[in-house]
Amino acid sequence: RNTRQQRAMAKGSKYGKSLLEAEWQQAEVSALYRLHAAQVRVPTPFHYSDNVLLMELITDAEQRPAPRLWDVKLSPDEAREIHQHLVRECVRMLCAGMVHGDLSEYNILMSKDGPVIIDLPQATDAAHNRNSERLFLRDVKNLKNYLGRFAPSLKKTQYGREIWDLYESGELEPESTLTGRAKRRTRRADTASVIAEIQAAAAEASDKPLSAYQLKKQRKLEAARVEHERSQQAALERAR
């Protein structure tokens, strides 16, 4: 991307908008190929050229366009099975270094073979996006909140935190055993270090010269203190 293109994109000109759209499309296509290679169930990409993508049509058992997860009524057992499947897909995505970023019941298609994840323009690199943890936890939370409508026990699970902790520790694998429970993060407060930092900051502040305002305020306080001591001394002498 050259300087002219950067200026156009920043100004929001017609040319800049077309560049942003092309960049957006390219990012989504790259994410699709990357996740397909990682065996995440996304539409199979067949060919991409000149901003045109040819990919699999997702259908139901009657060869009609597959409905969204939102459009399907589920039994409690079906909801639990789909939840387990989608949690595992989230694991595979994270193992591939990616977070969907906008996963919900609206961008999951229910094909004849099971759920298919679509809509990847928000997909992000887990290692280079500082918001990736928040996005991942939100994705998994969206799944449990929606499917928990059919199977309420799912709402008590903590797969998002459990999976992310495994990822951060370098222990996450596509087939890692999951329990749906996360270890509570506890850390003992280091009060000695906090006190040391406060004392260091105070010492640093005392070494700095006072401003004219601070000097004026200090003189007023000193004058008030002296006047208060004089008043007390006068009161004592009168009492004698």
Short mmCIF file of C-alpha atoms in Angstrom, two decimals:
data_model
loop_
_atom_site.label_atom_id
_atom_site.label_comp_id
_atom_site.label_asym_id
_atom_site.label_seq_id
_atom_site.Cartn_x
_atom_site.Cartn_y
_atom_site.Cartn_z
CA ARG A 1 0.00 0.00 0.00
CA ASN A 2 1.61 3.30 -1.11
CA THR A 3 1.25 6.80 0.37
CA ARG A 4 -1.40 7.87 -2.14
CA GLN A 5 -3.54 4.87 -1.29
CA GLN A 6 -3.16 5.49 2.45
CA ARG A 7 -4.29 9.12 2.03
CA ALA A 8 -7.28 8.08 -0.06
CA MET A 9 -8.35 5.49 2.50
CA ALA A 10 -7.95 7.97 5.36
CA LYS A 11 -10.03 10.64 3.57
CA GLY A 12 -12.79 8.19 2.67
CA SER A 13 -12.81 9.14 -0.99
CA LYS A 14 -14.49 6.95 -3.62
CA TYR A 15 -11.10 5.53 -4.56
CA GLY A 16 -10.22 5.02 -0.89
CA LYS A 17 -13.49 3.22 -0.21
CA SER A 18 -12.87 0.89 -3.14
CA LEU A 19 -9.41 0.11 -1.74
CA LEU A 20 -10.87 -0.62 1.69
CA GLU A 21 -13.50 -2.90 0.18
CA ALA A 22 -10.89 -4.82 -1.80
CA GLU A 23 -8.71 -5.15 1.30
CA TRP A 24 -11.72 -6.35 3.32
CA GLN A 25 -12.58 -8.96 0.68
CA GLN A 26 -8.99 -10.16 0.49
CA ALA A 27 -8.84 -10.56 4.28
CA GLU A 28 -12.05 -12.63 4.30
CA VAL A 29 -10.85 -14.85 1.45
CA SER A 30 -7.49 -15.40 3.15
CA ALA A 31 -9.26 -16.35 6.39
CA LEU A 32 -11.52 -18.78 4.52
CA TYR A 33 -8.59 -20.60 2.91
CA ARG A 34 -6.64 -20.63 6.16
CA LEU A 35 -9.50 -22.10 8.20
CA HIS A 36 -10.40 -24.63 5.52
CA ALA A 37 -6.78 -25.82 5.57
CA ALA A 38 -7.07 -26.21 9.35
CA GLN A 39 -10.11 -28.47 8.85
CA VAL A 40 -12.56 -25.98 10.32
CA ARG A 41 -15.98 -26.57 8.72
CA VAL A 42 -16.36 -23.51 6.51
CA PRO A 43 -17.61 -23.39 2.91
CA THR A 44 -15.01 -25.03 0.69
CA PRO A 45 -13.27 -22.39 -1.48
CA PHE A 46 -12.72 -23.54 -5.06
CA HIS A 47 -11.22 -20.55 -6.86
CA TYR A 48 -10.48 -16.86 -6.27
CA SER A 49 -9.54 -14.40 -9.00
CA ASP A 50 -10.17 -10.70 -9.71
CA ASN A 51 -12.11 -10.28 -6.45
CA VAL A 52 -14.47 -13.12 -7.41
CA LEU A 53 -14.68 -16.15 -5.13
CA LEU A 54 -16.13 -19.49 -6.19
CA MET A 55 -17.05 -21.63 -3.19
CA GLU A 56 -19.30 -24.41 -1.98
CA LEU A 57 -23.06 -23.89 -1.72
CA ILE A 58 -24.20 -25.07 1.70
CA THR A 59 -27.45 -27.05 1.49
CA ASP A 60 -29.78 -29.01 3.76
CA ALA A 61 -30.90 -32.64 3.35
CA GLU A 62 -33.34 -31.62 0.57
CA GLN A 63 -30.60 -29.77 -1.35
CA ARG A 64 -32.12 -26.41 -0.50
CA PRO A 65 -29.98 -23.52 0.81
CA ALA A 66 -29.15 -24.37 4.41
CA PRO A 67 -30.94 -22.41 7.16
CA ARG A 68 -29.13 -20.42 9.80
CA LEU A 69 -28.81 -21.84 13.28
CA TRP A 70 -31.21 -19.10 14.36
CA ASP A 71 -33.92 -20.57 12.10
CA VAL A 72 -33.74 -24.12 13.50
CA LYS A 73 -35.72 -25.37 16.50
CA LEU A 74 -33.61 -27.68 18.68
CA SER A 75 -34.19 -30.24 21.38
CA PRO A 76 -31.97 -30.03 24.52
CA ASP A 77 -29.87 -32.98 23.31
CA GLU A 78 -29.43 -31.45 19.85
CA ALA A 79 -28.42 -28.12 21.39
CA ARG A 80 -25.78 -29.80 23.58
CA GLU A 81 -24.40 -31.77 20.63
CA ILE A 82 -24.20 -28.69 18.42
CA HIS A 83 -22.58 -26.72 21.23
CA GLN A 84 -19.87 -29.34 21.69
CA HIS A 85 -19.23 -29.38 17.95
CA LEU A 86 -18.97 -25.58 17.67
CA VAL A 87 -16.74 -25.28 20.75
CA ARG A 88 -14.38 -27.74 19.08
CA GLU A 89 -14.48 -25.63 15.90
CA CYS A 90 -13.47 -22.60 17.98
CA VAL A 91 -10.54 -24.64 19.30
CA ARG A 92 -9.46 -25.53 15.75
CA MET A 93 -9.70 -21.90 14.70
CA LEU A 94 -7.57 -20.78 17.63
CA CYS A 95 -5.04 -23.54 16.94
CA ALA A 96 -4.82 -22.12 13.42
CA GLY A 97 -4.06 -18.74 14.99
CA MET A 98 -7.42 -17.16 14.24
CA VAL A 99 -10.47 -15.81 16.05
CA HIS A 100 -13.77 -15.45 14.18
CA GLY A 101 -14.61 -12.21 15.97
CA ASP A 102 -18.35 -12.17 15.24
CA LEU A 103 -19.56 -15.73 15.78
CA SER A 104 -23.25 -16.13 16.58
CA GLU A 105 -26.39 -18.03 15.62
CA TYR A 106 -26.76 -15.75 12.60
CA ASN A 107 -23.59 -16.80 10.78
CA ILE A 108 -23.73 -20.55 11.30
CA LEU A 109 -25.52 -22.58 8.62
CA MET A 110 -27.10 -25.93 9.45
CA SER A 111 -26.16 -28.19 6.55
CA LYS A 112 -27.14 -31.82 6.10
CA ASP A 113 -23.75 -32.71 7.64
CA GLY A 114 -23.86 -30.32 10.57
CA PRO A 115 -22.97 -26.67 11.37
CA VAL A 116 -20.95 -24.63 8.88
CA ILE A 117 -19.32 -21.36 9.95
CA ILE A 118 -19.62 -18.42 7.53
CA ASP A 119 -19.01 -14.64 7.39
CA LEU A 120 -15.32 -14.08 8.09
CA PRO A 121 -14.63 -10.38 7.41
CA GLN A 122 -14.08 -9.83 11.15
CA ALA A 123 -11.73 -12.79 11.53
CA THR A 124 -8.49 -11.71 13.14
CA ASP A 125 -5.04 -13.05 13.94
CA ALA A 126 -5.05 -14.21 17.55
CA ALA A 127 -1.40 -13.40 18.17
CA HIS A 128 -1.31 -9.88 16.70
CA ASN A 129 -4.65 -8.37 17.71
CA ARG A 130 -4.64 -7.07 21.28
CA ASN A 131 -8.42 -7.54 21.41
CA SER A 132 -8.31 -11.19 20.35
CA GLU A 133 -8.92 -12.54 23.87
CA ARG A 134 -12.04 -10.40 24.31
CA LEU A 135 -13.32 -11.35 20.84
CA PHE A 136 -12.73 -15.05 21.42
CA LEU A 137 -14.48 -15.05 24.79
CA ARG A 138 -17.40 -13.21 23.24
CA ASP A 139 -17.66 -15.74 20.40
CA VAL A 140 -17.86 -18.67 22.80
CA LYS A 141 -20.23 -16.79 25.11
CA ASN A 142 -22.56 -16.12 22.17
CA LEU A 143 -22.75 -19.84 21.48
CA LYS A 144 -23.54 -20.86 25.05
CA ASN A 145 -26.07 -18.06 25.53
CA TYR A 146 -28.03 -18.94 22.40
CA LEU A 147 -27.86 -22.74 22.68
CA GLY A 148 -28.47 -22.38 26.40
CA ARG A 149 -32.01 -21.34 25.55
CA PHE A 150 -32.65 -24.94 24.55
CA ALA A 151 -30.32 -26.56 27.10
CA PRO A 152 -30.02 -24.21 30.13
CA SER A 153 -27.15 -26.18 31.68
CA LEU A 154 -24.86 -24.85 28.92
CA LYS A 155 -25.04 -21.35 30.38
CA LYS A 156 -22.99 -22.50 33.37
CA THR A 157 -20.05 -23.68 31.24
CA GLN A 158 -16.77 -21.78 30.99
CA TYR A 159 -15.27 -23.17 27.80
CA GLY A 160 -14.11 -19.78 26.55
CA ARG A 161 -11.85 -19.06 29.51
CA GLU A 162 -10.65 -22.67 29.70
CA ILE A 163 -9.69 -22.72 26.01
CA TRP A 164 -8.00 -19.32 26.09
CA ASP A 165 -5.95 -20.24 29.16
CA LEU A 166 -4.72 -23.36 27.35
CA TYR A 167 -3.86 -21.23 24.31
CA GLU A 168 -1.93 -18.69 26.37
CA SER A 169 0.06 -21.43 28.09
CA GLY A 170 0.92 -23.05 24.74
CA GLU A 171 -0.95 -26.26 25.65
CA LEU A 172 -3.94 -25.96 23.30
CA GLU A 173 -4.27 -28.63 20.60
CA PRO A 174 -7.17 -29.39 18.22
CA GLU A 175 -8.18 -32.40 20.32
CA SER A 176 -7.37 -31.02 23.78
CA THR A 177 -9.59 -32.46 26.51
CA LEU A 178 -12.05 -29.84 27.76
CA THR A 179 -14.13 -29.81 30.92
CA GLY A 180 -16.15 -26.61 30.57
CA ARG A 181 -14.61 -25.36 33.81
CA ALA A 182 -11.93 -22.74 34.20
CA LYS A 183 -9.48 -22.30 37.04
CA ARG A 184 -10.11 -19.15 39.00
CA ARG A 185 -7.35 -16.63 38.49
CA THR A 186 -5.98 -15.63 41.89
CA ARG A 187 -2.85 -13.67 42.60
CA ARG A 188 -1.61 -12.56 45.99
CA ALA A 189 -1.19 -8.83 46.22
CA ASP A 190 2.45 -7.73 46.49
CA THR A 191 1.92 -4.98 49.06
CA ALA A 192 5.65 -4.51 49.65
CA SER A 193 6.22 -3.62 46.00
CA VAL A 194 3.25 -1.24 45.98
CA ILE A 195 4.54 0.58 49.08
CA ALA A 196 8.03 0.76 47.59
CA GLU A 197 6.64 2.34 44.40
CA ILE A 198 4.68 4.91 46.40
CA GLN A 199 7.75 5.82 48.47
CA ALA A 200 9.89 6.10 45.35
CA ALA A 201 7.32 8.37 43.70
CA ALA A 202 7.15 10.54 46.84
CA ALA A 203 10.94 10.81 47.00
CA GLU A 204 11.09 11.75 43.34
CA ALA A 205 8.43 14.40 43.83
CA SER A 206 10.28 15.90 46.83
CA ASP A 207 13.44 16.28 44.73
CA LYS A 208 11.68 18.35 42.08
CA PRO A 209 11.60 22.16 42.46
CA LEU A 210 8.21 23.59 43.44
CA SER A 211 6.25 25.72 41.01
CA ALA A 212 5.39 29.37 41.80
CA TYR A 213 1.84 28.32 42.71
CA GLN A 214 3.09 25.57 45.02
CA LEU A 215 5.54 27.96 46.72
CA LYS A 216 2.77 30.52 47.27
CA LYS A 217 0.47 27.86 48.72
CA GLN A 218 3.28 26.57 50.95
CA ARG A 219 3.95 30.09 52.29
CA LYS A 220 0.24 30.57 53.08
CA LEU A 221 0.13 27.29 54.97
CA GLU A 222 3.25 28.19 56.93
CA ALA A 223 1.82 31.60 57.80
CA ALA A 224 -1.44 30.02 58.96
CA ARG A 225 0.48 27.56 61.12
CA VAL A 226 2.53 30.34 62.76
CA GLU A 227 -0.60 32.40 63.40
CA HIS A 228 -2.31 29.38 64.95
CA GLU A 229 0.65 28.79 67.30
CA ARG A 230 0.63 32.48 68.32
CA SER A 231 -3.08 32.33 69.12
CA GLN A 232 -2.58 29.23 71.24
CA GLN A 233 0.35 30.86 73.08
CA ALA A 234 -1.68 34.02 73.75
CA ALA A 235 -4.57 31.96 75.10
CA LEU A 236 -2.25 30.15 77.48
CA GLU A 237 -0.77 33.40 78.79
CA ARG A 238 -4.24 34.85 79.43
CA ALA A 239 -5.18 31.71 81.32
CA ARG A 240 -2.30 32.25 83.70
#
